XYZ file of C-alpha atoms in Angstrom:
743
model
C 18.011 13.463 3.966
C 17.017 11.554 6.820
C 15.200 8.176 6.546
C 11.962 9.466 7.239
C 12.270 12.144 4.531
C 13.556 10.271 2.073
C 11.044 7.511 2.299
C 8.323 10.455 1.619
C 10.605 11.639 -1.391
C 10.231 8.205 -2.552
C 6.492 8.696 -1.899
C 6.016 11.756 -3.555
C 8.217 10.927 -6.910
C 5.988 7.551 -7.384
C 8.446 5.181 -6.935
C 7.679 1.839 -5.410
C 5.879 2.745 -2.378
C 6.510 -1.049 -1.063
C 10.042 -0.108 0.781
C 8.075 1.743 3.179
C 6.442 -1.099 4.441
C 9.834 -3.124 4.601
C 11.209 -0.105 6.201
C 8.226 0.681 8.734
C 8.991 -3.523 10.001
C 12.696 -3.177 9.877
C 12.321 -0.007 12.027
C 9.969 -2.084 14.404
C 12.138 -4.695 14.475
C 15.338 -2.623 15.689
C 12.477 -1.610 18.333
C 12.189 -5.003 19.762
C 16.009 -5.597 19.673
C 16.581 -2.964 21.973
C 14.686 -4.308 24.405
C 15.770 -7.871 23.950
C 18.341 -8.438 27.391
C 20.913 -10.608 27.173
C 21.121 -13.750 28.425
C 23.685 -14.805 30.346
C 22.470 -18.326 31.056
C 19.836 -20.250 29.398
C 16.955 -22.269 31.168
C 16.874 -25.704 30.841
C 13.451 -25.352 28.925
C 15.288 -22.708 26.348
C 18.042 -25.818 25.505
C 17.563 -26.580 22.035
C 18.993 -30.282 22.576
C 17.786 -32.964 24.878
C 19.665 -32.829 28.482
C 17.876 -36.852 29.105
C 16.930 -39.093 26.584
C 13.151 -39.652 26.163
C 12.168 -42.780 28.314
C 10.551 -45.677 26.932
C 7.043 -44.512 28.276
C 6.788 -41.046 26.755
C 8.464 -42.408 23.411
C 4.822 -43.026 22.230
C 3.329 -39.129 22.914
C 6.947 -37.829 21.401
C 6.385 -39.796 18.391
C 2.711 -39.293 17.472
C 3.628 -35.618 17.737
C 6.647 -36.149 15.017
C 4.168 -37.849 13.001
C 2.464 -34.504 12.740
C 5.702 -32.719 11.939
C 5.730 -35.197 8.983
C 2.518 -34.660 7.661
C 3.229 -30.836 7.763
C 6.270 -31.572 6.269
C 4.619 -33.663 3.485
C 2.625 -30.818 2.443
C 4.433 -30.200 -0.616
C 5.153 -33.605 -1.766
C 8.699 -34.417 0.086
C 9.863 -35.302 3.350
C 12.664 -32.305 3.296
C 12.662 -30.553 6.527
C 10.831 -27.580 3.717
C 7.072 -26.503 3.360
C 7.850 -25.653 -0.219
C 5.407 -23.045 -1.799
C 5.141 -20.815 -4.652
C 4.428 -17.920 -2.110
C 7.696 -18.148 -0.203
C 6.641 -15.647 2.443
C 4.022 -18.252 3.386
C 6.662 -21.454 3.149
C 9.177 -19.487 5.856
C 6.722 -19.275 7.966
C 5.160 -22.230 8.474
C 8.218 -24.489 7.921
C 9.598 -22.238 10.755
C 6.424 -22.530 12.864
C 5.728 -26.289 11.590
C 9.053 -27.821 11.141
C 11.441 -25.793 13.256
C 9.486 -24.356 16.416
C 7.380 -27.408 17.084
C 10.109 -29.895 17.364
C 11.986 -27.571 19.571
C 8.606 -27.395 21.814
C 8.688 -30.986 21.917
C 12.372 -30.922 23.585
C 11.551 -28.300 25.689
C 9.062 -29.795 27.045
C 11.329 -32.857 27.794
C 13.792 -30.092 29.473
C 11.406 -28.951 31.723
C 13.071 -29.502 35.179
C 9.642 -29.517 37.518
C 7.457 -30.742 35.034
C 6.167 -34.482 36.232
C 6.210 -37.554 33.498
C 2.667 -36.853 33.565
C 2.478 -33.649 32.697
C 5.076 -34.069 30.524
C 2.759 -36.709 28.339
C -0.220 -34.254 28.671
C 2.105 -31.579 27.414
C 2.875 -33.945 23.926
C -0.968 -34.671 23.888
C -1.634 -31.002 24.041
C 1.104 -30.311 21.030
C 0.161 -33.221 19.208
C -3.969 -31.953 18.883
C -2.417 -28.432 18.343
C -0.526 -29.760 15.408
C -3.537 -31.496 14.068
C -5.420 -28.471 13.803
C -2.838 -26.383 12.511
C -2.372 -29.177 9.371
C -5.955 -28.961 8.842
C -5.785 -25.547 7.611
C -5.158 -24.665 4.314
C -1.768 -22.680 3.437
C -2.768 -19.099 2.919
C -1.142 -16.042 4.019
C -3.704 -15.632 6.970
C -3.532 -18.682 7.957
C 0.183 -18.429 7.947
C 0.114 -15.755 10.556
C -2.532 -17.701 12.545
C 0.061 -21.202 12.640
C 3.080 -19.201 13.861
C 0.944 -16.924 16.168
C -0.715 -20.224 17.697
C 2.488 -22.499 17.853
C 4.520 -19.415 19.710
C 1.405 -19.310 21.874
C 1.753 -22.598 22.921
C 4.643 -22.753 24.311
C 4.320 -19.226 26.079
C 1.488 -20.388 27.578
C 2.886 -23.889 28.901
C 5.839 -21.849 30.219
C 3.126 -19.923 31.657
C 2.090 -22.692 33.776
C 5.387 -23.748 34.894
C 6.114 -20.654 36.149
C 2.764 -20.040 37.917
C 1.552 -17.155 36.224
C -0.813 -18.265 34.575
C -3.889 -15.269 35.657
C -1.069 -12.995 34.247
C -0.367 -14.582 30.977
C -4.204 -14.526 30.123
C -5.225 -11.007 30.556
C -2.126 -9.964 28.941
C -3.036 -12.678 26.252
C -6.938 -12.969 25.979
C -7.086 -13.708 22.624
C -8.183 -16.430 19.633
C -4.519 -18.192 20.175
C -5.045 -18.899 24.254
C -8.857 -19.536 23.065
C -7.485 -22.390 20.744
C -4.683 -23.711 22.995
C -7.084 -23.847 25.961
C -7.110 -27.341 26.481
C -3.937 -26.285 28.207
C -6.351 -24.183 30.723
C -8.207 -27.114 31.724
C -6.434 -27.391 35.049
C -7.247 -23.908 35.946
C -10.668 -23.260 35.316
C -10.869 -19.713 36.292
C -8.066 -18.762 33.557
C -9.583 -20.636 30.793
C -13.686 -18.840 31.968
C -11.561 -15.482 31.725
C -10.081 -16.069 28.288
C -13.599 -17.485 26.989
C -15.648 -14.661 28.500
C -12.659 -12.063 27.400
C -12.770 -13.207 23.834
C -16.593 -14.065 24.051
C -17.050 -10.323 24.449
C -14.725 -8.677 22.017
C -15.315 -11.339 19.043
C -18.673 -12.929 19.891
C -19.560 -13.920 16.680
C -16.993 -16.206 16.372
C -17.347 -17.175 20.368
C -21.334 -17.973 19.657
C -20.483 -20.760 16.697
C -18.456 -22.625 19.602
C -21.178 -22.301 22.600
C -21.831 -26.122 22.177
C -17.892 -26.555 23.606
C -19.191 -24.840 26.639
C -22.787 -24.213 26.952
C -23.176 -25.959 30.086
C -20.365 -23.617 31.847
C -21.461 -20.574 33.869
C -19.201 -18.346 31.416
C -21.754 -19.231 28.772
C -24.361 -16.624 29.980
C -22.184 -13.583 29.353
C -21.097 -14.980 25.892
C -24.441 -15.263 25.143
C -25.474 -12.005 26.293
C -22.784 -10.012 24.413
C -23.546 -12.388 21.222
C -27.470 -11.247 21.171
C -25.778 -7.701 20.715
C -24.245 -8.561 18.049
C -25.290 -11.638 15.811
C -28.736 -12.335 17.396
C -30.108 -14.211 14.337
C -27.365 -17.122 16.219
C -29.295 -16.430 19.118
C -32.544 -16.922 17.585
C -31.513 -20.037 15.605
C -30.376 -21.616 19.012
C -33.355 -20.215 20.922
C -35.641 -22.394 18.654
C -33.754 -25.461 18.411
C -34.263 -28.846 20.070
C -30.889 -28.937 21.006
C -28.898 -28.021 24.654
C -28.092 -24.991 22.945
C -31.965 -24.011 23.214
C -31.412 -24.761 26.878
C -28.230 -22.279 27.148
C -29.944 -19.402 25.838
C -33.523 -19.688 27.061
C -32.087 -19.952 30.654
C -29.769 -16.507 29.942
C -31.363 -13.540 32.545
C -30.141 -11.006 30.421
C -33.275 -8.608 28.910
C -32.537 -8.944 25.423
C -31.945 -12.306 24.988
C -35.078 -12.663 26.834
C -36.685 -10.267 23.943
C -34.869 -13.008 21.538
C -36.672 -15.841 23.047
C -39.875 -13.908 22.868
C -39.656 -13.323 19.399
C -38.983 -16.932 18.770
C -41.852 -18.389 20.530
C -44.233 -15.597 19.397
C -43.805 -14.222 16.218
C -45.182 -15.756 13.007
C -42.189 -15.169 11.084
C -39.557 -14.782 13.821
C -36.398 -14.455 11.287
C -38.388 -11.471 9.399
C -39.207 -9.451 13.130
C -35.764 -9.992 14.332
C -34.705 -6.849 12.573
C -37.202 -4.937 14.763
C -35.284 -6.496 17.666
C -34.567 -2.595 18.776
C -38.003 -1.639 18.596
C -39.818 -4.386 20.116
C -36.848 -4.726 23.192
C -37.851 -0.721 23.784
C -41.417 -1.232 23.382
C -42.235 0.689 20.313
C -43.614 -1.711 18.832
C -45.405 -5.257 19.451
C -44.406 -8.600 17.719
C -48.074 -8.519 16.566
C -47.183 -5.202 14.628
C -44.239 -6.202 13.216
C -45.909 -9.203 12.044
C -48.430 -7.305 10.251
C -45.398 -5.327 8.440
C -43.796 -8.323 7.335
C -47.010 -9.584 5.551
C -46.610 -6.836 3.410
C -43.173 -6.848 1.165
C -43.241 -3.508 -0.182
C -44.225 -1.969 3.439
C -41.712 -4.324 5.044
C -38.855 -3.394 2.790
C -39.964 0.774 3.183
C -40.002 -0.313 6.714
C -36.483 -2.130 6.741
C -35.026 0.998 5.039
C -36.294 3.221 8.452
C -34.644 1.215 10.537
C -31.527 1.882 8.449
C -31.770 5.149 8.345
C -32.773 5.367 12.286
C -29.617 4.084 12.894
C -29.000 2.588 16.370
C -30.143 -0.858 16.041
C -28.957 -3.946 17.919
C -29.978 -6.086 15.284
C -27.938 -4.226 12.458
C -26.732 -7.146 10.624
C -30.166 -9.013 10.751
C -31.487 -5.770 9.517
C -28.851 -5.605 6.393
C -29.335 -9.611 5.731
C -33.382 -8.397 5.337
C -32.781 -5.892 3.737
C -30.337 -6.941 0.825
C -32.350 -10.119 0.760
C -35.698 -8.204 0.052
C -34.147 -5.808 -2.327
C -32.555 -8.385 -4.490
C -35.320 -10.316 -4.734
C -37.168 -6.917 -6.187
C -33.688 -6.448 -8.242
C -33.857 -9.990 -9.419
C -37.916 -9.092 -11.320
C -36.210 -6.442 -12.623
C -33.276 -8.248 -14.188
C -35.834 -11.127 -15.446
C -38.100 -8.343 -17.487
C -34.276 -7.335 -19.169
C -36.061 -7.189 -22.651
C -39.448 -5.834 -21.371
C -40.304 -1.817 -22.411
C -39.357 0.130 -19.626
C -42.676 1.174 -18.049
C -43.120 -3.003 -17.760
C -39.876 -3.856 -16.241
C -39.322 -0.780 -13.447
C -43.116 -0.697 -12.581
C -42.163 -2.352 -9.403
C -39.920 0.189 -8.432
C -41.978 3.074 -9.083
C -43.312 3.702 -5.385
C -39.595 3.926 -3.967
C -38.192 6.638 -2.809
C -34.453 7.780 -2.997
C -33.005 6.231 0.088
C -34.899 2.759 -0.933
C -33.412 2.646 -4.216
C -29.982 3.188 -2.598
C -30.175 0.151 -0.237
C -31.851 -1.123 -3.119
C -28.726 -1.112 -5.338
C -26.020 -1.899 -2.656
C -27.748 -5.263 -1.419
C -27.856 -6.324 -4.902
C -24.393 -5.651 -6.212
C -23.453 -9.264 -7.121
C -26.031 -9.837 -9.086
C -27.556 -6.215 -10.494
C -27.450 -5.405 -14.259
C -25.928 -2.617 -16.067
C -29.273 -1.205 -17.748
C -31.092 -1.970 -13.998
C -28.634 -0.017 -12.089
C -28.521 2.890 -14.379
C -31.995 3.091 -14.899
C -32.483 2.981 -10.513
C -29.547 5.388 -10.290
C -31.322 8.082 -12.392
C -34.413 7.423 -10.978
C -32.704 8.072 -7.279
C -31.231 11.451 -8.423
C -34.484 12.061 -9.603
C -36.527 10.853 -6.727
C -34.209 12.694 -4.322
C -34.487 16.308 -5.022
C -34.268 18.539 -3.682
C -31.478 17.267 -1.686
C -28.079 16.659 -3.214
C -25.926 13.557 -3.538
C -23.906 14.344 0.277
C -27.709 15.070 1.659
C -28.517 11.600 0.347
C -25.521 9.698 2.231
C -26.570 11.677 5.473
C -29.937 10.619 5.375
C -28.822 6.963 5.062
C -26.159 7.709 7.873
C -23.740 7.239 5.444
C -24.149 2.937 5.200
C -21.756 1.324 3.152
C -21.291 4.401 0.895
C -18.114 3.627 -0.061
C -19.713 0.310 -1.828
C -22.015 2.731 -3.562
C -19.331 4.964 -4.607
C -17.324 2.388 -5.796
C -20.419 0.837 -7.884
C -21.682 4.270 -9.186
C -17.579 4.753 -10.641
C -17.736 1.319 -12.110
C -21.266 2.204 -14.607
C -19.894 5.363 -14.996
C -22.229 7.415 -12.692
C -20.101 9.131 -10.193
C -19.832 12.355 -12.102
C -23.220 13.118 -12.250
C -23.829 11.997 -8.252
C -20.739 14.531 -7.069
C -21.911 17.294 -9.537
C -25.159 17.107 -7.849
C -23.082 18.377 -4.535
C -21.581 22.238 -3.433
C -17.322 21.704 -4.363
C -16.637 22.213 -0.827
C -19.179 18.981 0.033
C -17.820 17.036 -2.945
C -14.317 17.475 -1.435
C -15.132 16.327 1.661
C -16.549 13.276 0.747
C -13.867 11.856 -1.255
C -11.690 13.058 1.547
C -13.623 10.773 4.123
C -14.080 7.999 0.894
C -10.047 7.045 1.331
C -9.558 8.240 5.286
C -9.483 5.578 8.301
C -8.770 2.945 5.718
C -6.646 1.313 8.769
C -9.649 1.376 11.316
C -10.356 -2.429 12.158
C -8.897 -5.793 12.478
C -5.889 -6.312 10.295
C -7.926 -8.493 8.281
C -11.122 -6.018 7.610
C -10.297 -4.860 4.039
C -13.566 -4.512 2.560
C -13.398 -0.463 2.500
C -10.061 -0.412 1.192
C -10.735 -2.836 -2.134
C -13.791 -0.461 -2.306
C -10.833 2.458 -3.015
C -9.014 0.177 -5.320
C -11.750 -0.686 -7.407
C -13.665 2.452 -7.859
C -9.874 4.344 -8.887
C -9.908 1.442 -11.721
C -13.157 2.551 -12.994
C -12.662 6.955 -12.187
C -12.002 8.838 -15.853
C -11.741 12.465 -14.020
C -8.152 13.810 -14.090
C -8.571 16.276 -11.326
C -10.478 13.807 -8.997
C -7.646 11.061 -9.517
C -5.056 13.750 -8.595
C -7.228 14.503 -5.574
C -7.211 11.036 -4.191
C -3.739 10.233 -4.943
C -2.868 13.551 -2.679
C -5.459 11.956 -0.355
C -3.476 8.592 -0.359
C -0.183 10.107 0.378
C -1.904 12.470 3.030
C -2.896 9.430 5.084
C 0.247 7.213 4.315
C 2.146 10.038 6.241
C -0.353 10.277 8.699
C -0.388 6.500 9.706
C 3.243 6.121 9.349
C 4.239 9.085 11.697
C 1.699 8.098 14.010
C 3.245 4.657 14.764
C 1.316 2.515 16.932
C -0.804 -0.829 16.294
C -3.355 0.422 13.818
C -0.671 2.375 11.751
C 0.922 -0.995 10.744
C -2.217 -2.053 8.939
C -2.275 2.105 7.445
C 0.876 2.013 6.478
C 0.527 -1.322 4.154
C -2.756 -0.244 2.937
C -1.859 3.606 1.891
C 1.419 2.043 0.631
C -0.034 -0.186 -2.020
C -3.174 1.830 -2.703
C -0.332 4.594 -3.457
C 1.340 2.362 -5.955
C -1.422 0.708 -7.463
C -3.392 4.718 -7.888
C 0.242 5.523 -9.473
C 0.432 2.674 -12.152
C -2.760 1.491 -12.537
C -2.674 2.889 -16.241
C 0.178 0.564 -16.486
C -0.307 -3.002 -15.976
C 3.293 -3.848 -16.728
C 4.510 -1.234 -14.734
C 1.840 -2.497 -11.795
C 3.444 -5.765 -11.878
C 6.823 -4.245 -11.515
C 6.472 -2.698 -8.334
C 4.140 -5.395 -7.122
C 6.944 -7.656 -6.849
C 5.473 -9.331 -3.546
C 3.186 -11.111 -5.511
C 2.839 -13.068 -8.839
C 2.842 -11.377 -12.458
C -0.325 -10.011 -12.841
C -0.268 -9.561 -16.418
C 0.283 -13.037 -17.207
C -0.150 -16.826 -16.067
C 3.099 -18.956 -16.554
C 1.987 -21.792 -18.978
C 4.114 -24.258 -16.703
C 2.515 -23.046 -13.382
C -0.659 -24.282 -15.291
C 0.442 -27.695 -15.744
C 0.406 -31.140 -13.483
C 2.978 -33.461 -12.854
C 2.094 -35.562 -16.461
C 1.972 -31.755 -18.404
C -1.511 -31.662 -18.259
C -3.631 -28.511 -17.443
C -6.879 -29.487 -15.583
C -9.822 -27.773 -15.852
C -12.962 -27.716 -13.757
C -16.173 -26.112 -14.713
C -19.675 -25.466 -12.730
C -23.183 -25.863 -14.293
C -26.062 -25.824 -13.112
C -29.734 -26.872 -13.988
C -31.447 -23.653 -14.430
C -32.694 -22.567 -17.205
C -29.949 -20.195 -17.741
C -27.555 -22.914 -16.987
C -28.721 -25.125 -19.800
C -28.130 -22.482 -22.041
C -24.708 -21.563 -20.750
C -23.422 -25.407 -21.192
C -24.968 -25.536 -24.804
C -22.915 -22.764 -25.727
C -19.804 -23.955 -24.161
C -19.530 -27.203 -26.088
C -19.065 -25.048 -29.167
C -15.179 -24.182 -27.550
C -14.508 -27.538 -28.640
C -14.506 -28.825 -32.210
C -13.570 -32.490 -33.150
C -10.672 -31.408 -35.023
C -8.759 -30.253 -31.523
C -10.682 -31.843 -29.086
C -12.470 -35.545 -27.955
C -15.452 -35.676 -25.590
C -16.315 -38.500 -23.177
C -19.314 -38.439 -20.954
C -21.111 -40.226 -18.229
C -24.450 -39.441 -16.466
C -23.000 -36.691 -14.420
C -20.097 -34.997 -16.317
C -18.426 -34.541 -19.825
C -14.835 -34.671 -20.346
C -13.000 -32.829 -23.083
C -9.613 -33.490 -24.071
C -7.496 -31.890 -26.228
C -5.813 -33.433 -29.330
C -2.039 -32.684 -29.677
C 1.163 -31.949 -27.837
C -0.044 -29.655 -25.362
C -2.780 -31.725 -23.041
C -5.692 -29.927 -21.730
C -8.058 -31.822 -19.880
C -11.783 -29.964 -19.298
C -14.463 -31.620 -16.862
C -17.887 -30.004 -16.901
C -21.043 -31.402 -14.591
C -24.331 -31.537 -16.605
C -26.632 -29.399 -16.245
C -29.007 -31.562 -14.826
C -32.369 -30.265 -13.088
C -32.133 -29.303 -9.360
C -30.900 -30.340 -7.288
C -29.025 -33.727 -9.232
C -26.772 -30.543 -11.013
C -25.099 -30.440 -7.436
C -25.460 -34.452 -7.153
C -23.405 -34.064 -10.492
C -20.457 -32.135 -9.235
C -20.319 -33.842 -5.963
C -19.745 -37.056 -7.654
C -17.244 -35.049 -10.181
C -15.493 -33.702 -7.394
C -15.333 -37.349 -5.709
C -13.562 -39.041 -8.715
C -11.215 -35.836 -9.078
C -10.331 -36.189 -5.376
C -9.729 -40.339 -5.542
C -7.865 -39.857 -8.492
C -5.486 -37.014 -7.231
C -6.644 -35.010 -10.332
C -6.444 -31.158 -9.154
C -7.131 -28.180 -11.274
C -5.433 -25.322 -12.085
C -8.142 -23.356 -13.663
C -11.531 -23.088 -12.705
C -14.623 -21.442 -14.518
C -18.382 -20.509 -12.616
C -21.176 -20.290 -14.919
C -24.124 -19.069 -13.272
C -25.343 -16.931 -11.640
C -23.722 -14.986 -7.829
C -26.013 -17.376 -5.921
C -24.620 -20.034 -7.160
C -21.209 -19.094 -6.359
C -20.129 -21.010 -2.798
C -20.971 -24.694 -4.678
C -18.530 -23.619 -7.223
C -16.073 -22.114 -5.124
C -16.257 -24.425 -2.158
C -13.724 -26.551 -3.461
C -11.072 -24.343 -4.383
C -7.252 -25.279 -3.849
C -4.079 -23.127 -3.676
C -3.184 -25.013 -6.687
C -5.857 -22.937 -8.840
C -4.227 -20.095 -10.909
C -6.767 -18.549 -12.900
C -10.549 -18.250 -11.629
C -13.441 -17.205 -14.086
C -16.427 -15.746 -12.056
C -19.626 -15.483 -14.042
C -20.834 -12.605 -12.269
C -19.506 -9.400 -10.058
C -16.074 -9.915 -8.320
C -17.353 -7.839 -5.189
C -15.029 -7.916 -1.759
C -16.462 -10.768 -0.675
C -16.543 -12.930 -3.465
C -12.912 -11.728 -4.136
C -11.864 -12.723 -0.989
C -13.702 -15.759 -0.922
C -11.827 -17.213 -4.015
C -8.368 -16.018 -2.598
C -8.822 -17.346 0.675
C -8.271 -20.840 -1.107
C -6.489 -19.887 -4.043
C -4.345 -16.829 -2.988
C -2.313 -16.214 -6.269
C -5.406 -17.186 -8.377
C -6.167 -14.627 -11.743
C -9.626 -13.755 -11.257
C -11.807 -12.679 -14.229
C -15.182 -10.752 -13.225
C -18.178 -9.002 -14.567
C -19.624 -6.149 -13.088
C -22.955 -7.721 -13.733
C -23.867 -11.282 -14.722
C -21.628 -12.813 -17.367
C -23.217 -13.401 -20.874
C -21.959 -16.599 -22.731
C -21.893 -14.548 -25.612
C -19.033 -13.347 -24.014
C -17.703 -16.091 -22.148
C -17.170 -18.246 -24.875
C -15.005 -15.965 -26.212
C -12.613 -15.422 -23.551
C -12.783 -19.187 -22.963
C -11.501 -19.791 -26.309
C -8.832 -17.343 -26.372
C -7.421 -18.761 -23.468
C -7.615 -22.435 -24.692
C -5.979 -21.120 -27.640
C -2.769 -20.129 -25.623
C -2.779 -23.129 -24.085
C -3.110 -25.256 -26.608
C 0.260 -23.794 -27.954
C 1.895 -24.137 -24.344
C 1.777 -20.979 -24.344
C 1.286 -18.513 -21.281
C -2.273 -16.867 -20.947
C -0.860 -13.383 -21.464
C -3.737 -10.827 -20.355
C -3.085 -7.639 -21.808
C -2.730 -9.325 -25.415
C -5.865 -11.305 -24.914
C -7.415 -8.457 -23.839
C -6.235 -6.498 -27.059
C -7.742 -9.685 -29.076
C -10.696 -9.787 -27.604
C -11.430 -5.705 -28.004
C -10.746 -6.109 -31.529
C -13.534 -9.135 -31.876
C -16.355 -7.185 -29.918
C -15.760 -4.123 -31.584
C -16.577 -6.183 -34.846
C -20.070 -7.255 -32.926
C -23.205 -5.437 -32.280
C -23.183 -2.848 -29.357
C -25.267 -4.749 -26.840
C -22.288 -7.692 -27.106
C -19.838 -4.628 -26.864
C -21.213 -2.758 -23.939
C -21.866 -6.491 -22.124
C -17.747 -7.112 -23.314
C -16.817 -3.357 -21.520
C -18.709 -4.746 -18.052
C -15.250 -7.802 -17.734
C -12.756 -7.010 -15.639
C -9.425 -8.724 -16.884
C -6.956 -9.468 -13.990
C -4.262 -7.135 -14.604
C -7.085 -4.668 -14.065
C -9.030 -6.294 -11.477
C -7.351 -3.530 -8.627
C -9.382 -5.065 -5.865
C -7.629 -7.973 -6.238
C -4.287 -7.649 -6.931
C -4.897 -5.451 -3.804
C -6.038 -8.352 -1.226
C -3.267 -10.285 -2.364
C -0.137 -7.816 -2.200
C -2.346 -6.912 1.073
C -1.838 -10.312 2.786
C 1.688 -10.761 1.042
C 2.896 -7.761 3.152
C 1.223 -8.241 6.033
C 2.616 -12.168 6.601
C 5.913 -10.640 5.437
C 5.933 -7.807 8.201
C 4.704 -10.016 10.916
C 7.473 -12.836 10.007
C 10.237 -10.021 10.478
C 8.434 -8.572 13.685
């Protein structure tokens, strides 16, 4: 059996597919090895020892680089030549880049035969600046890849300068790494302009944020023009500001940029008018006509939906943002009337069409209640007749259709939606649902996470088998393609296969995904600090919900097991016993004093070098950013009081790559939160690991004895071992980093 056939055999028999990405990386590495030429004689800059001692007048500059290397070495608390992290792949990558490769670059600079002393000083200064930039980044898998590529790019760009091939180099490497090392291009204005313009056109949403760096340069003009097509909202913000950025935008001759300037100048509500940029630009509507629409909330929402269904909007992101915001406002009102009779609760939605409700549900995915979704979904099915589900999706241009399918599956509404279609249309839709997940940049994972999350909620055996076969087919397709996109596809489909084939058995899945920490439990030892304490930080907010949640939260700390202290900003709960737990919770003071209390607590923790390993967010999802702002890689458990959609999951894992995430499909309930918290604390008070399987087994028994409402609320909570979206993101990032390190 040849190698590819063997891999497919493993795939078909549902053995771990993680070997496939490894094999793919090895295959790629062998190809690169074949291309390597044997070097008969090393050039001076390739010698890894100093050819001559560093002169005294340069030792200060090389010393500054060495200080930054030492700072990197101390990231794990010990200057021992290894940045030791729990994530061994990240540890290896950043150790090689920052502690091995950078010191070699320093030596290579000194060994450059043609470089003048002043040029060597310039290189050392630029190397120090790069190290400062890299040292400021958290050591996550994504950042490890960035660090490795930045360091390699620095040396290659430096050598390109020495070999008089700068323009050739930048044309082959017009990317974010050359951009960030562009200090080395200060003496090459043509090459620098090329990089800024090229990256500006390829990634305008990134470059436009850096406009202050180059607003007065001529190459700012094409960057602004490119950004106008992708992030017109940022251009509008600059145009209406009083800074120098306004001049840079207003001087731009691009017709679209000038239309944005006109909206900023003439519209009564420029942000609301911006989604109509295409129509104003094409002279289909005047700014005055648009202002008349935006003045009527219902007409405005329906007009936004009309823009989505028509498609081809220059300001697509602005349309999405406004559509989500205005739809969320409508859903929040329905949520607020949770206890009212249906005719009262849903009266404000009765005049909306099926496509209006479709976008409303998607836009409110982080806050919509189960009862709100199910009513709106049923109403959508009723209003879309005589259209079938596939025809409705065609009408909305399949906008965010994977998110919709994931939500429908999560709320047990996928079957009635698919039942509205003919069999061949249903198959085509679900085939498309899992197809082309390799598209986009390597860190664009939202669609794949929607697929992973949806699978965890699908119960139809026939559909499950269909999706497994489609994942297998897509794996074979991407593996056979053997191109840049397929590298991502092999990892994505390999991981999805592993998750799909082991989703019902968390222990088996944990074993299959050995690339990430265990998913079924959190070791007690990993939660303790050097003093043996488990530190927990809890965030509360000053609205009515926050005050009620705080009062309920305090019931978790009976005097027999906890002692309590407080000040004007926060309360501290300290366990009594052999296994110390310290819980910090800011007081839910009236807004904005609640955020001031959070900042005061954070300042105290930082000054005292107290690092939480558990974080609990108690509040609506629109408060989530504040709770997660200060997450660190040490955090191992994050409890969200709201939906764990892709953006929330990614935000958590960006800062705490190994976090176990507890999330809810709807806004959290204190009647469910407290039993979960007590269950975790009960295990910790005994010095035990937090065992998710046993915890949820006990919690199921508890809620089965409660009322139907509490039982239903608990069923919306997803334990970390079943949070397939989070598991996918973790594993993907680790596998991508591993493959990158081996390439």
